[in-house]
Structure formats: C-alpha cells, structure tokens
Amino acid sequence: MSGAALAAGRTVTRVTTKQRLGPDAQVDDKAIVIAPTDPSLTDPFLALSEDWFSEPGFEWHPHRGLETITTVLDGVLEHGDNIGNAGALHSGDVQWMTAGRGIIHRELAFRNEHAHTLQLWLNLPARSKMVDTRYQDLLAASRPRLTSRGVVIDVISGTAAGATGPAVNHWPVQGAIVSLDPGATAEYGIPASHRAFAYVLSGAVSIAGRMLRAGQTAWSDPLAAPAAGPADSVLRLAAPDLAEPGKVMIYSGRPIREPVAIGGPFVMTKRTEIAQAFTDFHAGAFGAVPRQARLRYDR
C-alpha cells in the first residue's frame, strides 16, 4: 500500500491532544478532539467530539449548513429525523448526514444502554449550505477494505489505496480507518491540495516520523506546490511497538477558504445567516419536531 514513486512525503504541522470534559446533561463522558476555536486552521473540518452516552443522549435538535460524520466505536446508536429516517448503527458503522437547509434529528443509545461515538463536523461551501438534507448509512460490512502486509485500510470516503469509499460528497473529502499490526508500515496517499488530520484511536502510531499515542491528532497542511495526481502525496505510517497494534482515523479535504460563522447547531458564512437559521427553526421552516417512537426491541 505504497504511494506513487514521485509522491511527496507529508510532514506533521502540529499535534493536538484531546481534552476530556467529563459528564454533562446529555452524556456520561465527553472529549473534544478538534475544538472549533479557529476554523481557518482546520478548514474544511470544524470540530470532532467523542461521546459516551446511555441516557438521555442527544434528543431532537436542529442543524443547518454542515455535514456530520458519526462513527460508532462501541455499542449501538439509534437515530431518527423529521424526514422519516430511523435505524440503528453498530460498532464500525458510519453515518454521513447532510443537514443542508435544515433538519431535526436525534441520536440516542439503543435501549438506553451504551453508545460510544466520534462525530466530525464538516463545513460546506456557501453554494451548498442550503442543499437538500440527506442521510447516508455507510455500514462497516459494505465498505471496501484493503489488506496487505499487516495493514488494513477501511475506506469511507474518496479514493484511498485504489479503492473508493461509498460516501457521496458535496465537497471533496477522503476518509479511512487504517489498522496496523505490530511492526507494520504503510504509505497512505492523500491529494496534495488537502489538509489532513490523523486521529490515533488505539495503540501508538508513527505519523510522518512523529510518534503519537491514542487520543492525539496529527495535522498535515496542504502542500505548497501540489502535483497533478489524485493521491500525489503520502503520509507515512508505522506501528513501531512490536507488542501493540495501532489504529488511526484519517480524514483529508481541500480547504474551502470562506468565512465561517458558528451558532450552536448551525454553521453559515455570516452572523446574519445564523440569526436567520434560528428564526426559521422557531417558525417551523425546518418542519415539525417529530413525535416518533423509539425503535422497538424485545425485552
């Protein structure tokens, strides 16, 4: 799983460590992996939160102007929305939700038992802020997985290592989960124009020569003079501990380079648009808050 012979090797621009916040009214525990403090540094990504929850979870709430990418790490996530979607996602499954012009949804632990999730907020360009809403359930069992010499690449979005993930995008984004056996190495191809982050899920992983452990994120900014190929730069990965495997979630995307205004669950380009989103939601323009029953199960 090596990059092209002329692909440029990427470097790590900075390393961040997730901040554990503890329980709140919705979750049993929370951590912030990517904080939305300076969107220009993380563009096109806005935030990444890690949540452990049982009850109540995230009851009905709105979104507009962004996409949420939710990865289930453990347990079962029950979801529903006000356009009729409902279901359950299991460990390894990913849900890609386009909030677009406005949606009301909820995310709960199935049976109020346990769900452990990562949720990434992806910005949309101004021209796509008000697109139609959409759910994509990208189930682990149906995603392409490439295995070679102790490395498994589970492709979610874009094309990595010659395989294309099932996500349909409004903005070019590549995403995968890379698992490395102890001692394994890999060269993971990324378009040179993309900003990339690699979040270590477990173990210790060397990323472009920088050693990171679980809970740390390596950032790699776009290359100054990108080549022409679809994967014209490589991020070199290794699990150097011969007694411990490593797993890392890697997402990359071309920076949008537009103003960002964040107001609660809404992401637009101007504060006036945030105010309008709240006005529209309270006026019922997102639709009614559902009275949808929980998913049924046998006790």
CSV table of C-alpha atoms in Angstrom, one decimal:
chain,number,residue,atom,x,y,z
A,1,MET,CA,0.0,0.0,0.0
A,2,SER,CA,2.6,2.5,-1.1
A,3,GLY,CA,2.2,5.8,-2.8
A,4,ALA,CA,3.4,6.6,-6.3
A,5,ALA,CA,7.1,6.8,-6.8
A,6,LEU,CA,7.1,10.6,-7.2
A,7,ALA,CA,4.6,11.3,-4.5
A,8,ALA,CA,5.8,13.9,-1.9
A,9,GLY,CA,6.2,12.8,1.7
A,10,ARG,CA,3.9,14.8,4.0
A,11,THR,CA,5.0,16.4,7.3
A,12,VAL,CA,3.2,16.9,10.5
A,13,THR,CA,2.3,20.6,11.0
A,14,ARG,CA,1.2,20.3,14.6
A,15,VAL,CA,0.0,17.7,17.2
A,16,THR,CA,-3.0,18.2,19.5
A,17,THR,CA,-4.3,16.1,22.4
A,18,LYS,CA,-8.0,15.5,23.1
A,19,GLN,CA,-9.5,17.3,26.1
A,20,ARG,CA,-11.6,15.2,28.4
A,21,LEU,CA,-14.6,17.2,29.7
A,22,GLY,CA,-16.5,14.6,31.7
A,23,PRO,CA,-20.2,14.1,32.0
A,24,ASP,CA,-22.9,16.6,31.3
A,25,ALA,CA,-26.7,16.6,31.0
A,26,GLN,CA,-26.6,14.6,27.8
A,27,VAL,CA,-23.6,12.2,28.1
A,28,ASP,CA,-21.8,10.0,30.6
A,29,ASP,CA,-18.5,11.4,29.3
A,30,LYS,CA,-17.2,13.7,26.6
A,31,ALA,CA,-14.0,14.7,25.0
A,32,ILE,CA,-13.1,17.3,22.4
A,33,VAL,CA,-10.7,16.0,19.8
A,34,ILE,CA,-10.9,19.0,17.4
A,35,ALA,CA,-12.1,22.3,19.0
A,36,PRO,CA,-13.9,24.8,16.8
A,37,THR,CA,-11.7,27.7,18.0
A,38,ASP,CA,-10.0,28.7,14.8
A,39,PRO,CA,-11.8,27.2,11.7
A,40,SER,CA,-9.0,28.5,9.4
A,41,LEU,CA,-6.5,26.1,11.0
A,42,THR,CA,-8.7,23.0,10.5
A,43,ASP,CA,-10.6,24.0,7.3
A,44,PRO,CA,-12.7,22.2,5.9
A,45,PHE,CA,-13.2,20.4,9.3
A,46,LEU,CA,-14.9,22.3,12.1
A,47,ALA,CA,-15.0,20.0,15.2
A,48,LEU,CA,-14.6,16.4,16.3
A,49,SER,CA,-16.2,15.3,19.6
A,50,GLU,CA,-16.0,11.9,21.3
A,51,ASP,CA,-19.1,10.9,23.4
A,52,TRP,CA,-20.0,8.1,25.7
A,53,PHE,CA,-23.7,8.0,26.5
A,54,SER,CA,-26.6,5.9,27.7
A,55,GLU,CA,-29.5,8.2,28.7
A,56,PRO,CA,-30.7,10.7,27.6
A,57,GLY,CA,-28.3,11.2,24.7
A,58,PHE,CA,-29.0,13.8,22.1
A,59,GLU,CA,-32.7,14.3,21.8
A,60,TRP,CA,-34.4,16.2,19.0
A,61,HIS,CA,-32.2,19.2,17.8
A,62,PRO,CA,-31.7,21.0,14.5
A,63,HIS,CA,-28.8,21.6,12.2
A,64,ARG,CA,-28.2,23.7,9.1
A,65,GLY,CA,-25.2,24.4,6.8
A,66,LEU,CA,-22.9,21.5,7.6
A,67,GLU,CA,-22.4,17.7,7.4
A,68,THR,CA,-21.9,15.5,10.4
A,69,ILE,CA,-19.9,12.3,10.1
A,70,THR,CA,-20.7,10.0,13.0
A,71,THR,CA,-18.5,6.9,13.6
A,72,VAL,CA,-19.8,4.3,16.1
A,73,LEU,CA,-16.8,3.0,18.1
A,74,ASP,CA,-18.8,0.8,20.5
A,75,GLY,CA,-22.4,0.0,21.4
A,76,VAL,CA,-25.4,0.7,19.2
A,77,LEU,CA,-26.5,4.2,18.1
A,78,GLU,CA,-30.2,4.8,17.5
A,79,HIS,CA,-31.0,7.6,15.1
A,80,GLY,CA,-34.1,9.3,13.6
A,81,ASP,CA,-35.0,12.5,11.9
A,82,ASN,CA,-38.0,14.5,10.8
A,83,ILE,CA,-37.9,13.4,7.2
A,84,GLY,CA,-38.7,9.8,8.1
A,85,ASN,CA,-35.3,8.2,8.6
A,86,ALA,CA,-34.8,5.9,11.5
A,87,GLY,CA,-32.5,3.0,12.3
A,88,ALA,CA,-29.6,1.6,14.4
A,89,LEU,CA,-25.9,1.7,13.7
A,90,HIS,CA,-23.4,-0.8,15.2
A,91,SER,CA,-19.7,-0.7,16.0
A,92,GLY,CA,-17.7,0.4,12.9
A,93,ASP,CA,-20.7,1.9,11.1
A,94,VAL,CA,-20.6,5.5,9.9
A,95,GLN,CA,-23.4,7.9,9.2
A,96,TRP,CA,-22.9,10.8,6.9
A,97,MET,CA,-25.6,13.4,7.4
A,98,THR,CA,-26.1,16.4,5.2
A,99,ALA,CA,-28.0,19.0,7.3
A,100,GLY,CA,-28.2,21.4,4.3
A,101,ARG,CA,-31.1,23.8,4.5
A,102,GLY,CA,-32.3,22.3,7.8
A,103,ILE,CA,-33.0,19.1,9.6
A,104,ILE,CA,-34.2,18.0,13.0
A,105,HIS,CA,-32.8,14.7,14.3
A,106,ARG,CA,-31.8,12.8,17.4
A,107,GLU,CA,-29.0,10.4,18.4
A,108,LEU,CA,-29.6,8.0,21.3
A,109,ALA,CA,-28.1,4.9,22.8
A,110,PHE,CA,-30.3,1.9,21.6
A,111,ARG,CA,-32.3,0.6,24.6
A,112,ASN,CA,-30.6,3.5,26.6
A,113,GLU,CA,-27.7,1.0,27.1
A,114,HIS,CA,-24.4,2.4,25.7
A,115,ALA,CA,-23.1,4.2,22.6
A,116,HIS,CA,-19.5,5.4,22.1
A,117,THR,CA,-19.2,7.7,19.1
A,118,LEU,CA,-17.0,10.1,17.3
A,119,GLN,CA,-18.8,13.0,15.5
A,120,LEU,CA,-16.9,15.1,12.9
A,121,TRP,CA,-18.4,18.4,11.7
A,122,LEU,CA,-17.6,19.1,8.1
A,123,ASN,CA,-18.2,22.5,6.6
A,124,LEU,CA,-20.0,23.1,3.4
A,125,PRO,CA,-19.2,25.9,0.9
A,126,ALA,CA,-21.6,28.8,0.7
A,127,ARG,CA,-23.1,27.5,-2.5
A,128,SER,CA,-24.0,24.2,-0.8
A,129,LYS,CA,-25.2,25.5,2.6
A,130,MET,CA,-28.9,25.1,1.6
A,131,VAL,CA,-28.8,21.8,-0.3
A,132,ASP,CA,-31.4,19.1,0.4
A,133,THR,CA,-30.9,17.1,3.5
A,134,ARG,CA,-29.6,13.6,3.2
A,135,TYR,CA,-28.6,10.6,5.3
A,136,GLN,CA,-26.0,8.0,4.2
A,137,ASP,CA,-25.5,4.9,6.4
A,138,LEU,CA,-22.0,3.7,5.5
A,139,LEU,CA,-22.1,0.3,7.1
A,140,ALA,CA,-18.8,-1.4,8.0
A,141,ALA,CA,-19.8,-4.6,6.3
A,142,SER,CA,-20.3,-3.0,2.9
A,143,ARG,CA,-17.3,-0.7,2.8
A,144,PRO,CA,-14.1,-1.6,0.8
A,145,ARG,CA,-11.3,-2.9,2.9
A,146,LEU,CA,-7.8,-3.4,1.6
A,147,THR,CA,-5.3,-5.7,3.3
A,148,SER,CA,-1.6,-6.0,2.7
A,149,ARG,CA,1.4,-6.9,4.9
A,150,GLY,CA,-0.2,-6.3,8.2
A,151,VAL,CA,-2.2,-3.2,7.2
A,152,VAL,CA,-5.9,-2.8,6.7
A,153,ILE,CA,-7.4,0.3,5.1
A,154,ASP,CA,-11.2,0.7,5.6
A,155,VAL,CA,-12.2,3.3,3.0
A,156,ILE,CA,-15.2,5.5,3.9
A,157,SER,CA,-15.0,8.4,1.5
A,158,GLY,CA,-12.9,9.4,-1.6
A,159,THR,CA,-10.3,7.0,-3.1
A,160,ALA,CA,-7.6,5.6,-1.0
A,161,ALA,CA,-5.1,2.9,-2.0
A,162,GLY,CA,-7.0,2.4,-5.2
A,163,ALA,CA,-10.4,1.8,-3.5
A,164,THR,CA,-13.3,4.2,-3.5
A,165,GLY,CA,-15.5,4.6,-0.4
A,166,PRO,CA,-19.3,4.7,-0.5
A,167,ALA,CA,-19.8,8.3,0.7
A,168,VAL,CA,-21.3,10.8,-1.8
A,169,ASN,CA,-19.8,14.2,-1.2
A,170,HIS,CA,-20.7,17.8,-1.7
A,171,TRP,CA,-17.1,18.7,-1.1
A,172,PRO,CA,-14.0,16.6,-1.9
A,173,VAL,CA,-13.2,14.6,1.3
A,174,GLN,CA,-11.1,11.5,1.7
A,175,GLY,CA,-11.6,9.3,4.8
A,176,ALA,CA,-10.4,6.0,6.1
A,177,ILE,CA,-9.5,4.0,9.1
A,178,VAL,CA,-6.1,2.4,9.0
A,179,SER,CA,-5.2,-0.5,11.2
A,180,LEU,CA,-1.6,-1.6,11.6
A,181,ASP,CA,-0.3,-4.8,13.0
A,182,PRO,CA,2.7,-4.5,15.4
A,183,GLY,CA,5.8,-3.6,13.3
A,184,ALA,CA,3.8,-2.8,10.1
A,185,THR,CA,4.3,0.3,8.0
A,186,ALA,CA,2.2,2.0,5.3
A,187,GLU,CA,2.3,4.9,2.9
A,188,TYR,CA,-1.2,6.4,2.8
A,189,GLY,CA,-1.9,8.5,-0.3
A,190,ILE,CA,-3.5,11.9,0.1
A,191,PRO,CA,-4.2,14.6,-2.5
A,192,ALA,CA,-1.5,17.3,-2.1
A,193,SER,CA,-4.2,20.1,-2.1
A,194,HIS,CA,-5.9,18.5,1.0
A,195,ARG,CA,-5.5,19.4,4.7
A,196,ALA,CA,-5.3,16.1,6.6
A,197,PHE,CA,-5.7,15.0,10.2
A,198,ALA,CA,-4.9,11.6,11.7
A,199,TYR,CA,-6.5,10.8,15.0
A,200,VAL,CA,-5.0,7.8,16.8
A,201,LEU,CA,-7.8,5.6,18.0
A,202,SER,CA,-5.7,3.0,19.8
A,203,GLY,CA,-2.0,2.0,20.3
A,204,ALA,CA,1.0,4.0,19.3
A,205,VAL,CA,1.4,5.2,15.6
A,206,SER,CA,4.3,7.0,14.0
A,207,ILE,CA,2.9,9.6,11.6
A,208,ALA,CA,5.4,11.2,9.2
A,209,GLY,CA,8.1,10.4,11.8
A,210,ARG,CA,6.2,11.8,14.8
A,211,MET,CA,5.2,9.3,17.5
A,212,LEU,CA,1.6,9.7,18.7
A,213,ARG,CA,-0.5,7.7,21.1
A,214,ALA,CA,-4.2,7.1,21.4
A,215,GLY,CA,-6.1,10.4,21.9
A,216,GLN,CA,-3.6,12.5,19.9
A,217,THR,CA,-4.1,14.1,16.5
A,218,ALA,CA,-1.5,14.9,13.8
A,219,TRP,CA,-2.3,17.6,11.3
A,220,SER,CA,-0.7,18.0,7.9
A,221,ASP,CA,-1.5,21.2,5.9
A,222,PRO,CA,-1.8,21.3,2.1
A,223,LEU,CA,1.5,21.2,0.2
A,224,ALA,CA,2.6,24.5,-1.3
A,225,ALA,CA,3.1,23.2,-4.9
A,226,PRO,CA,0.8,20.2,-5.4
A,227,ALA,CA,1.4,17.8,-8.2
A,228,ALA,CA,-1.3,16.6,-10.6
A,229,GLY,CA,-2.2,13.2,-9.4
A,230,PRO,CA,-5.3,12.2,-7.3
A,231,ALA,CA,-3.0,10.9,-4.5
A,232,ASP,CA,0.2,12.9,-5.1
A,233,SER,CA,1.4,13.0,-1.5
A,234,VAL,CA,1.9,10.3,1.1
A,235,LEU,CA,1.6,10.1,4.8
A,236,ARG,CA,4.0,7.6,6.2
A,237,LEU,CA,2.6,5.4,9.0
A,238,ALA,CA,4.1,2.8,11.3
A,239,ALA,CA,3.2,0.8,14.4
A,240,PRO,CA,6.7,0.5,15.8
A,241,ASP,CA,5.8,-1.2,19.1
A,242,LEU,CA,6.3,-4.9,18.3
A,243,ALA,CA,3.8,-5.9,21.0
A,244,GLU,CA,1.0,-3.4,20.2
A,245,PRO,CA,-1.1,-2.8,17.1
A,246,GLY,CA,-2.2,0.8,16.1
A,247,LYS,CA,-5.3,2.2,14.6
A,248,VAL,CA,-5.8,5.7,13.2
A,249,MET,CA,-8.7,7.6,11.6
A,250,ILE,CA,-7.5,9.8,8.7
A,251,TYR,CA,-9.6,12.4,7.0
A,252,SER,CA,-8.5,15.0,4.5
A,253,GLY,CA,-10.2,17.7,2.4
A,254,ARG,CA,-9.5,20.7,0.3
A,255,PRO,CA,-9.8,23.9,2.3
A,256,ILE,CA,-12.9,25.9,1.5
A,257,ARG,CA,-11.3,29.2,2.4
A,258,GLU,CA,-14.6,31.0,3.1
A,259,PRO,CA,-15.8,32.9,6.2
A,260,VAL,CA,-17.2,30.7,9.0
A,261,ALA,CA,-20.0,31.6,11.4
A,262,ILE,CA,-20.9,29.1,14.0
A,263,GLY,CA,-24.0,29.5,16.2
A,264,GLY,CA,-25.0,26.5,18.2
A,265,PRO,CA,-26.0,23.7,15.8
A,266,PHE,CA,-25.8,26.0,12.7
A,267,VAL,CA,-22.8,26.8,10.5
A,268,MET,CA,-23.1,29.5,7.9
A,269,THR,CA,-20.8,32.2,6.5
A,270,LYS,CA,-22.4,35.3,8.2
A,271,ARG,CA,-23.8,36.0,11.6
A,272,THR,CA,-27.0,37.3,9.9
A,273,GLU,CA,-27.4,33.8,8.4
A,274,ILE,CA,-27.1,32.3,11.8
A,275,ALA,CA,-29.8,34.6,13.1
A,276,GLN,CA,-32.0,33.7,10.2
A,277,ALA,CA,-31.5,29.9,10.9
A,278,PHE,CA,-32.8,30.4,14.4
A,279,THR,CA,-35.7,32.4,13.1
A,280,ASP,CA,-36.5,29.8,10.5
A,281,PHE,CA,-36.3,26.9,13.0
A,282,HIS,CA,-38.6,28.6,15.5
A,283,ALA,CA,-41.0,29.5,12.7
A,284,GLY,CA,-41.3,25.8,11.7
A,285,ALA,CA,-39.4,26.1,8.5
A,286,PHE,CA,-37.3,23.0,9.4
A,287,GLY,CA,-40.6,21.1,9.8
A,288,ALA,CA,-42.2,19.9,13.0
A,289,VAL,CA,-40.3,18.3,15.8
A,290,PRO,CA,-41.3,14.6,15.4
A,291,ARG,CA,-43.3,12.6,17.9
A,292,GLN,CA,-41.5,9.5,16.7
A,293,ALA,CA,-41.5,6.4,18.9
A,294,ARG,CA,-38.2,4.8,19.9
A,295,LEU,CA,-37.1,1.7,18.0
A,296,ARG,CA,-38.8,-1.4,19.1
A,297,TYR,CA,-37.0,-4.3,20.7
A,298,ASP,CA,-37.8,-7.5,22.6
A,299,ARG,CA,-37.3,-7.2,26.3
